[in-house]
Short mmCIF file of C-alpha atoms and ligand atoms in Angstrom, two decimals:
data_model
loop_
_atom_site.label_atom_id
_atom_site.label_comp_id
_atom_site.label_asym_id
_atom_site.label_seq_id
_atom_site.Cartn_x
_atom_site.Cartn_y
_atom_site.Cartn_z
CA MET B 1464 -5.23 18.40 -28.01
CA ASP B 1465 -2.88 18.30 -25.07
CA THR B 1466 -5.13 19.81 -22.40
CA GLU B 1467 -2.65 19.03 -19.66
CA ARG B 1468 -0.08 21.32 -21.22
CA GLU B 1469 -2.54 24.00 -22.30
CA ASN B 1470 -4.14 24.48 -18.92
CA HIS B 1471 -0.93 23.87 -17.01
CA GLN B 1472 -3.03 21.59 -14.82
CA PRO B 1473 -1.98 18.04 -14.06
CA LEU B 1474 -4.42 15.32 -15.05
CA GLU B 1475 -6.29 13.62 -12.22
CA HIS B 1476 -4.16 10.44 -12.23
CA SER B 1477 -0.92 12.37 -12.12
CA LEU B 1478 -2.07 14.08 -8.92
CA ASP B 1479 -0.96 10.95 -7.08
CA SER B 1480 2.60 11.68 -8.09
CA LEU B 1481 2.15 15.35 -7.11
CA LEU B 1482 1.04 14.28 -3.63
CA ARG B 1483 3.75 11.67 -3.14
CA PRO B 1484 6.64 12.84 -0.93
CA LYS B 1485 9.99 12.83 -2.72
CA VAL B 1486 12.42 13.28 0.21
CA TRP B 1487 12.60 12.04 3.82
CA ASP B 1488 11.61 15.42 5.27
CA GLU B 1489 8.30 15.32 3.43
CA TYR B 1490 7.48 11.79 4.57
CA ILE B 1491 5.32 11.96 7.67
CA GLY B 1492 5.22 9.20 10.31
CA GLN B 1493 6.81 5.69 10.31
CA GLU B 1494 9.68 7.25 12.28
CA ASN B 1495 11.30 3.94 13.16
CA ILE B 1496 11.42 2.73 9.58
CA LYS B 1497 12.75 6.05 8.33
CA LYS B 1498 15.51 5.95 10.95
CA ASN B 1499 16.56 2.38 10.15
CA LEU B 1500 16.38 2.80 6.38
CA ASN B 1501 18.39 5.97 6.60
CA ILE B 1502 21.22 4.25 8.48
CA LEU B 1503 21.20 1.29 6.07
CA ILE B 1504 21.37 3.57 3.05
CA GLU B 1505 23.89 6.08 4.37
CA ALA B 1506 26.26 3.35 5.57
CA ALA B 1507 26.10 1.59 2.18
CA ARG B 1508 26.53 4.86 0.34
CA GLU B 1509 29.66 5.74 2.34
CA ARG B 1510 31.09 2.32 1.48
CA GLY B 1511 30.19 2.87 -2.18
CA GLN B 1512 27.98 -0.22 -2.15
CA MET B 1513 24.33 -1.03 -2.61
CA PRO B 1514 22.42 -1.55 0.64
CA GLU B 1515 21.28 -5.05 1.51
CA HIS B 1516 17.83 -6.21 0.44
CA VAL B 1517 14.82 -4.98 2.37
CA LEU B 1518 11.32 -6.34 2.87
CA LEU B 1519 8.54 -3.87 3.69
CA TYR B 1520 5.27 -5.21 4.97
CA GLY B 1521 1.96 -3.87 6.17
CA PRO B 1522 -1.53 -3.14 4.87
CA ALA B 1523 -2.08 -1.49 1.49
CA GLY B 1524 -1.89 2.28 1.19
CA LEU B 1525 0.56 3.00 4.02
CA GLY B 1526 3.29 4.31 1.73
CA LYS B 1527 5.51 1.32 0.86
CA THR B 1528 5.93 2.38 -2.78
CA THR B 1529 6.59 5.95 -1.69
CA LEU B 1530 9.44 4.75 0.54
CA VAL B 1531 10.97 2.82 -2.35
CA TYR B 1532 11.12 5.91 -4.56
CA ILE B 1533 12.63 7.98 -1.75
CA ILE B 1534 15.31 5.29 -1.28
CA GLY B 1535 16.05 5.36 -5.03
CA SER B 1536 16.39 9.11 -5.00
CA VAL B 1537 18.61 9.18 -1.89
CA LEU B 1538 20.87 6.56 -3.48
CA GLY B 1539 20.75 8.50 -6.75
CA VAL B 1540 19.85 5.36 -8.72
CA PRO B 1541 16.87 4.38 -10.90
CA VAL B 1542 13.99 2.25 -9.64
CA GLN B 1543 12.60 -0.60 -11.72
CA THR B 1544 9.24 -1.90 -10.54
CA ALA B 1545 7.66 -5.31 -10.91
CA SER B 1546 5.03 -7.25 -9.08
CA GLY B 1547 5.08 -10.86 -7.89
CA PRO B 1548 2.38 -12.23 -10.21
CA MET B 1549 3.92 -10.45 -13.21
CA ILE B 1550 7.15 -12.45 -12.98
CA GLU B 1551 6.58 -15.73 -14.78
CA ARG B 1552 10.05 -16.97 -15.70
CA ALA B 1553 13.59 -16.71 -14.35
CA GLY B 1554 14.39 -14.72 -17.50
CA ASP B 1555 11.90 -12.04 -16.42
CA ILE B 1556 13.97 -11.25 -13.37
CA VAL B 1557 17.16 -11.19 -15.45
CA SER B 1558 15.64 -8.74 -17.91
CA LEU B 1559 14.20 -6.55 -15.15
CA ALA B 1560 17.58 -6.40 -13.42
CA SER B 1561 19.36 -5.78 -16.73
CA THR B 1562 17.33 -2.62 -17.38
CA LEU B 1563 19.18 -1.16 -14.39
CA GLU B 1564 22.33 -0.94 -16.46
CA SER B 1565 24.68 0.43 -13.86
CA GLY B 1566 22.70 -0.67 -10.85
CA GLY B 1567 19.63 0.45 -9.00
CA VAL B 1568 16.60 -0.56 -7.00
CA LEU B 1569 14.48 -3.50 -8.14
CA PHE B 1570 11.12 -3.10 -6.43
CA ILE B 1571 9.03 -6.28 -6.28
CA ASP B 1572 5.55 -5.49 -5.02
CA GLU B 1573 3.20 -8.22 -3.78
CA ILE B 1574 6.12 -10.60 -3.38
CA HIS B 1575 3.86 -13.12 -1.60
CA ARG B 1576 2.27 -13.77 -5.01
CA LEU B 1577 5.56 -14.73 -6.64
CA ASN B 1578 5.53 -18.17 -8.23
CA LYS B 1579 7.32 -20.67 -5.95
CA ASN B 1580 9.60 -21.91 -8.77
CA ILE B 1581 10.78 -18.40 -9.48
CA GLU B 1582 11.52 -17.83 -5.83
CA GLU B 1583 14.53 -20.14 -6.07
CA THR B 1584 16.03 -18.22 -8.96
CA LEU B 1585 15.90 -15.11 -6.81
CA TYR B 1586 18.19 -16.61 -4.15
CA PRO B 1587 21.47 -16.52 -6.11
CA ILE B 1588 20.59 -13.05 -7.41
CA MET B 1589 20.07 -11.86 -3.86
CA GLU B 1590 23.21 -13.54 -2.56
CA SER B 1591 25.81 -13.11 -5.27
CA GLY B 1592 24.35 -10.73 -7.81
CA GLY B 1593 24.33 -13.32 -10.57
CA ILE B 1594 22.39 -16.26 -11.89
CA SER B 1595 23.10 -19.48 -13.76
CA ILE B 1596 20.52 -20.53 -16.29
CA MET B 1597 20.32 -23.58 -18.52
CA VAL B 1598 20.31 -22.92 -22.23
CA GLY B 1599 19.63 -25.46 -24.94
CA LYS B 1600 18.12 -28.90 -24.58
CA GLY B 1601 19.30 -32.50 -24.34
CA PRO B 1602 23.01 -33.23 -24.86
CA THR B 1603 23.82 -29.65 -25.90
CA ALA B 1604 22.25 -28.12 -22.79
CA ARG B 1605 24.69 -26.08 -20.75
CA SER B 1606 24.67 -23.73 -17.85
CA VAL B 1607 25.46 -20.07 -18.52
CA HIS B 1608 26.35 -17.69 -15.72
CA ILE B 1609 25.01 -14.17 -16.04
CA ASN B 1610 26.39 -11.37 -13.92
CA LEU B 1611 23.79 -8.75 -13.13
CA PRO B 1612 24.31 -5.07 -12.35
CA PRO B 1613 24.49 -4.23 -8.64
CA ILE B 1614 20.92 -4.10 -7.43
CA VAL B 1615 19.12 -3.79 -4.15
CA ILE B 1616 15.86 -5.69 -4.04
CA ILE B 1617 13.14 -3.97 -2.08
CA ALA B 1618 10.09 -6.14 -1.79
CA ALA B 1619 6.70 -5.28 -0.39
CA THR B 1620 3.89 -7.45 0.86
CA THR B 1621 0.61 -7.16 2.67
CA GLN B 1622 0.92 -10.78 3.86
CA VAL B 1623 4.36 -11.51 5.26
CA GLY B 1624 3.15 -14.86 6.66
CA LYS B 1625 2.79 -16.17 3.10
CA LEU B 1626 6.53 -15.84 2.41
CA SER B 1627 8.65 -18.94 2.77
CA THR B 1628 11.37 -18.83 5.44
CA PRO B 1629 14.25 -19.14 2.91
CA LEU B 1630 12.94 -16.13 1.01
CA ARG B 1631 12.16 -14.06 4.09
CA THR B 1632 15.57 -14.60 5.66
CA ARG B 1633 17.36 -13.37 2.55
CA PHE B 1634 16.20 -9.82 3.23
CA SER B 1635 19.33 -9.20 5.23
CA GLY B 1636 18.94 -5.41 5.24
CA GLY B 1637 15.85 -5.77 7.38
CA ILE B 1638 12.21 -6.77 7.50
CA MET B 1639 10.30 -3.63 8.30
CA ARG B 1640 6.69 -3.34 9.27
CA LEU B 1641 4.70 -0.22 8.44
CA LEU B 1642 2.19 0.70 11.13
CA PRO B 1643 -1.16 2.42 10.76
CA TYR B 1644 -0.90 6.22 11.11
CA ASN B 1645 -2.50 8.13 13.96
CA GLU B 1646 -5.07 10.84 13.27
CA GLU B 1647 -2.61 13.64 13.88
CA GLU B 1648 -0.21 12.25 11.27
CA ILE B 1649 -3.03 11.78 8.74
CA ALA B 1650 -4.26 15.35 9.37
CA HIS B 1651 -0.69 16.56 8.76
CA ILE B 1652 -0.52 14.61 5.47
CA LEU B 1653 -3.90 16.07 4.44
CA ILE B 1654 -2.80 19.63 5.14
CA ARG B 1655 0.30 19.12 3.03
CA SER B 1656 -1.74 17.53 0.22
CA ALA B 1657 -4.30 20.38 0.30
CA GLU B 1658 -1.45 22.87 -0.19
CA ARG B 1659 -0.21 20.90 -3.18
CA LEU B 1660 -3.72 20.74 -4.66
CA ASP B 1661 -4.13 24.44 -3.98
CA VAL B 1662 -7.35 24.07 -1.97
CA VAL B 1663 -8.23 25.66 1.38
CA LEU B 1664 -8.70 22.96 4.02
CA GLU B 1665 -9.79 24.18 7.44
CA ASN B 1666 -8.14 22.51 10.45
CA THR B 1667 -11.45 21.11 11.70
CA ALA B 1668 -12.06 19.69 8.23
CA ALA B 1669 -8.60 18.08 8.22
CA THR B 1670 -9.50 16.42 11.55
CA ALA B 1671 -12.90 15.26 10.26
CA LEU B 1672 -11.26 13.80 7.14
CA ALA B 1673 -8.48 12.18 9.19
CA GLN B 1674 -11.09 10.40 11.32
CA ARG B 1675 -12.58 8.89 8.18
CA SER B 1676 -9.29 7.95 6.50
CA ARG B 1677 -8.84 4.49 8.06
CA SER B 1678 -5.34 5.38 9.33
CA THR B 1679 -4.14 5.25 5.70
CA PRO B 1680 -2.57 8.08 3.65
CA ARG B 1681 -3.84 6.67 0.36
CA THR B 1682 -7.43 6.76 1.63
CA ALA B 1683 -6.87 10.23 3.11
CA ASN B 1684 -5.67 11.64 -0.22
CA TYR B 1685 -8.48 9.87 -2.08
CA LEU B 1686 -11.12 11.35 0.24
CA LEU B 1687 -9.52 14.79 0.02
CA LYS B 1688 -9.76 14.71 -3.78
CA ARG B 1689 -13.42 13.65 -3.64
CA VAL B 1690 -14.26 16.36 -1.08
CA ARG B 1691 -12.44 18.88 -3.22
CA ASP B 1692 -14.65 17.89 -6.19
CA TYR B 1693 -17.76 18.32 -4.02
CA ALA B 1694 -16.66 21.76 -2.79
CA GLN B 1695 -15.90 22.86 -6.35
CA VAL B 1696 -19.26 21.71 -7.78
CA HIS B 1697 -21.15 23.26 -4.84
CA ASN B 1698 -19.19 26.52 -5.13
CA LYS B 1699 -17.68 26.27 -1.64
CA PRO B 1700 -14.60 28.48 -1.40
CA SER B 1701 -13.03 26.30 1.28
CA ILE B 1702 -13.33 22.81 2.71
CA THR B 1703 -14.98 22.97 6.13
CA ALA B 1704 -15.93 20.12 8.47
CA GLU B 1705 -19.50 20.50 7.24
CA VAL B 1706 -18.40 20.11 3.61
CA VAL B 1707 -16.51 16.93 4.58
CA ARG B 1708 -19.57 15.47 6.30
CA ALA B 1709 -21.92 16.31 3.41
CA ALA B 1710 -19.54 15.10 0.69
CA LEU B 1711 -18.84 11.79 2.40
CA ALA B 1712 -22.46 11.18 3.40
CA ASP B 1713 -23.28 11.37 -0.34
CA ARG B 1714 -20.77 8.57 -0.86
CA ASP B 1715 -22.13 6.49 2.02
CA ILE B 1716 -18.89 6.78 3.97
CA ASP B 1717 -19.55 6.94 7.70
CA GLU B 1718 -17.74 8.61 10.61
CA TYR B 1719 -15.28 5.67 10.88
CA GLY B 1720 -14.55 5.75 7.18
CA LEU B 1721 -16.52 2.55 6.58
CA THR B 1722 -18.22 2.15 3.20
CA ALA B 1723 -21.47 0.39 2.28
CA GLU B 1724 -19.32 -2.59 1.11
CA ASP B 1725 -17.58 -2.81 4.49
CA ARG B 1726 -20.93 -2.79 6.27
CA ASN B 1727 -22.16 -5.48 3.92
CA VAL B 1728 -19.32 -7.80 5.05
CA LEU B 1729 -20.42 -7.39 8.68
CA THR B 1730 -24.14 -7.72 7.89
CA THR B 1731 -23.50 -10.88 5.85
CA ILE B 1732 -21.57 -12.51 8.70
CA GLN B 1733 -24.21 -11.54 11.20
CA GLU B 1734 -27.36 -12.33 9.24
CA ILE B 1735 -26.35 -15.21 6.98
CA PHE B 1736 -23.76 -16.92 9.18
CA ASN B 1737 -25.22 -16.13 12.61
CA GLY B 1738 -22.23 -13.95 13.49
CA GLY B 1739 -19.66 -16.58 12.40
CA PRO B 1740 -17.24 -18.20 12.39
CA VAL B 1741 -17.34 -18.54 8.62
CA GLY B 1742 -14.44 -19.57 6.37
CA VAL B 1743 -13.03 -16.80 4.24
CA GLN B 1744 -13.75 -18.64 0.98
CA THR B 1745 -17.40 -19.19 1.86
CA LEU B 1746 -17.68 -15.57 2.93
CA ALA B 1747 -16.07 -14.36 -0.31
CA THR B 1748 -18.41 -16.49 -2.44
CA THR B 1749 -21.46 -15.17 -0.58
CA LEU B 1750 -20.26 -11.60 -1.12
CA SER B 1751 -19.48 -12.32 -4.81
CA GLU B 1752 -15.91 -11.22 -4.21
CA ASP B 1753 -12.65 -13.09 -4.54
CA THR B 1754 -10.88 -14.30 -1.42
CA GLN B 1755 -7.94 -11.99 -1.92
CA THR B 1756 -10.21 -8.92 -1.99
CA VAL B 1757 -11.88 -9.99 1.23
CA GLU B 1758 -8.51 -10.67 2.88
CA GLU B 1759 -6.68 -7.60 1.65
CA VAL B 1760 -9.33 -4.93 1.09
CA TYR B 1761 -12.11 -5.44 3.62
CA GLU B 1762 -10.72 -7.42 6.51
CA PRO B 1763 -7.60 -5.54 7.64
CA PHE B 1764 -9.42 -2.38 8.70
CA LEU B 1765 -12.46 -4.16 10.15
CA VAL B 1766 -10.04 -6.23 12.26
CA GLN B 1767 -7.94 -3.18 13.16
CA ILE B 1768 -10.91 -1.30 14.61
CA GLY B 1769 -12.17 -4.40 16.38
CA LEU B 1770 -15.40 -5.08 14.46
CA LEU B 1771 -14.25 -8.39 12.99
CA GLU B 1772 -12.21 -11.26 14.36
CA ARG B 1773 -10.03 -13.74 12.46
CA THR B 1774 -10.00 -17.07 14.27
CA PRO B 1775 -8.58 -20.43 13.18
CA ARG B 1776 -12.17 -21.55 12.51
CA GLY B 1777 -13.03 -18.53 10.36
CA ARG B 1778 -14.25 -14.96 10.57
CA SER B 1779 -16.63 -13.75 13.29
CA ILE B 1780 -18.27 -10.45 14.06
CA THR B 1781 -17.23 -9.06 17.47
CA GLN B 1782 -19.50 -7.61 20.16
CA LYS B 1783 -18.32 -4.17 19.05
CA GLY B 1784 -19.28 -5.08 15.48
CA ILE B 1785 -22.76 -6.13 16.58
CA GLU B 1786 -23.20 -2.82 18.42
CA TYR B 1787 -21.90 -0.88 15.41
CA LEU B 1788 -24.55 -2.47 13.14
CA LYS B 1789 -27.26 -1.94 15.73
CA ASN B 1790 -26.44 1.80 15.96
CA LYS B 1791 -26.61 2.06 12.17
CA LYS B 1792 -30.14 0.67 12.20
CA ASP B 1793 -31.36 2.94 15.04
N1 ADE Y 1283 1.63 10.25 1.17
C1 ADE Y 1283 1.61 8.92 1.34
N2 ADE Y 1283 2.28 8.60 2.45
C2 ADE Y 1283 2.75 9.74 2.99
C3 ADE Y 1283 3.50 10.05 4.14
N3 ADE Y 1283 3.88 9.11 4.98
N4 ADE Y 1283 3.80 11.32 4.37
C4 ADE Y 1283 3.39 12.27 3.53
N5 ADE Y 1283 2.66 12.05 2.44
C5 ADE Y 1283 2.35 10.79 2.17
#
């Protein structure tokens, strides 16, 4: 039975697409990036060309994918998505690009995880829109040139430092850094999302949620959906600041938006490694997590709010981090 159609209600996972802005005017914040992308795109469009390749970087959840889809829609072209680790052979890039029959956006997420050998096959594609590949073996081997449709590569990464210089410098349209959002911007995003979800979100509740959203729209929308569930099950007609506090306390999310897992990272450094420094691999093993999760999920926000420090010798808890844990115990 197709419940989605019958109830005229989108399924939970498709809410993400409902909440995602589709045009520039709906996209809140990142003013500098919007301005620069807009010029790049408009200028290329007037010339009847594809814009030059762009690299977007910044922590997860700040809206990199959302920007890519807006760019595709402004250009009026399709978007084909891929991710660094998914591309295993040169032929994979050729087939991805070929699906964009008359041109479009090729979005490569997590480009820092692209295999180094593949990286080199990207260069001619980025520079001349074509690629030469060897077919056959031994004496019959020959090089075949393949022309690809006009594409703009938009790549995204959370770790720009892991990109080689030759790759990084080929993003001639610009290397753009997404910045964390301020609370006002997050509250604005939440109010818009609440309208789309058809729930009543009081202004004080939007502020309380924004404070706990780790400067990240993805987290904000996730928390809003969980608070909405809580309000619905507890028969609350609207989301108030009190509903936000109660719903998030049940999930062990504190007033900074830190979870029990985040606190565990700090406690482990303090209690097992005497406050640090401890190497990220050792830390990850102790937490039973992989290094990438520690680096990309836990650390960025703990560093951003000054509870954790990354030093060349490893990770250390800061004075502020020590005080944070002490207040939790009191
Ligand atoms: N959802 C994710 N990012 C957003 C943004 N910057 N503005 C509005 N909604 C968003």
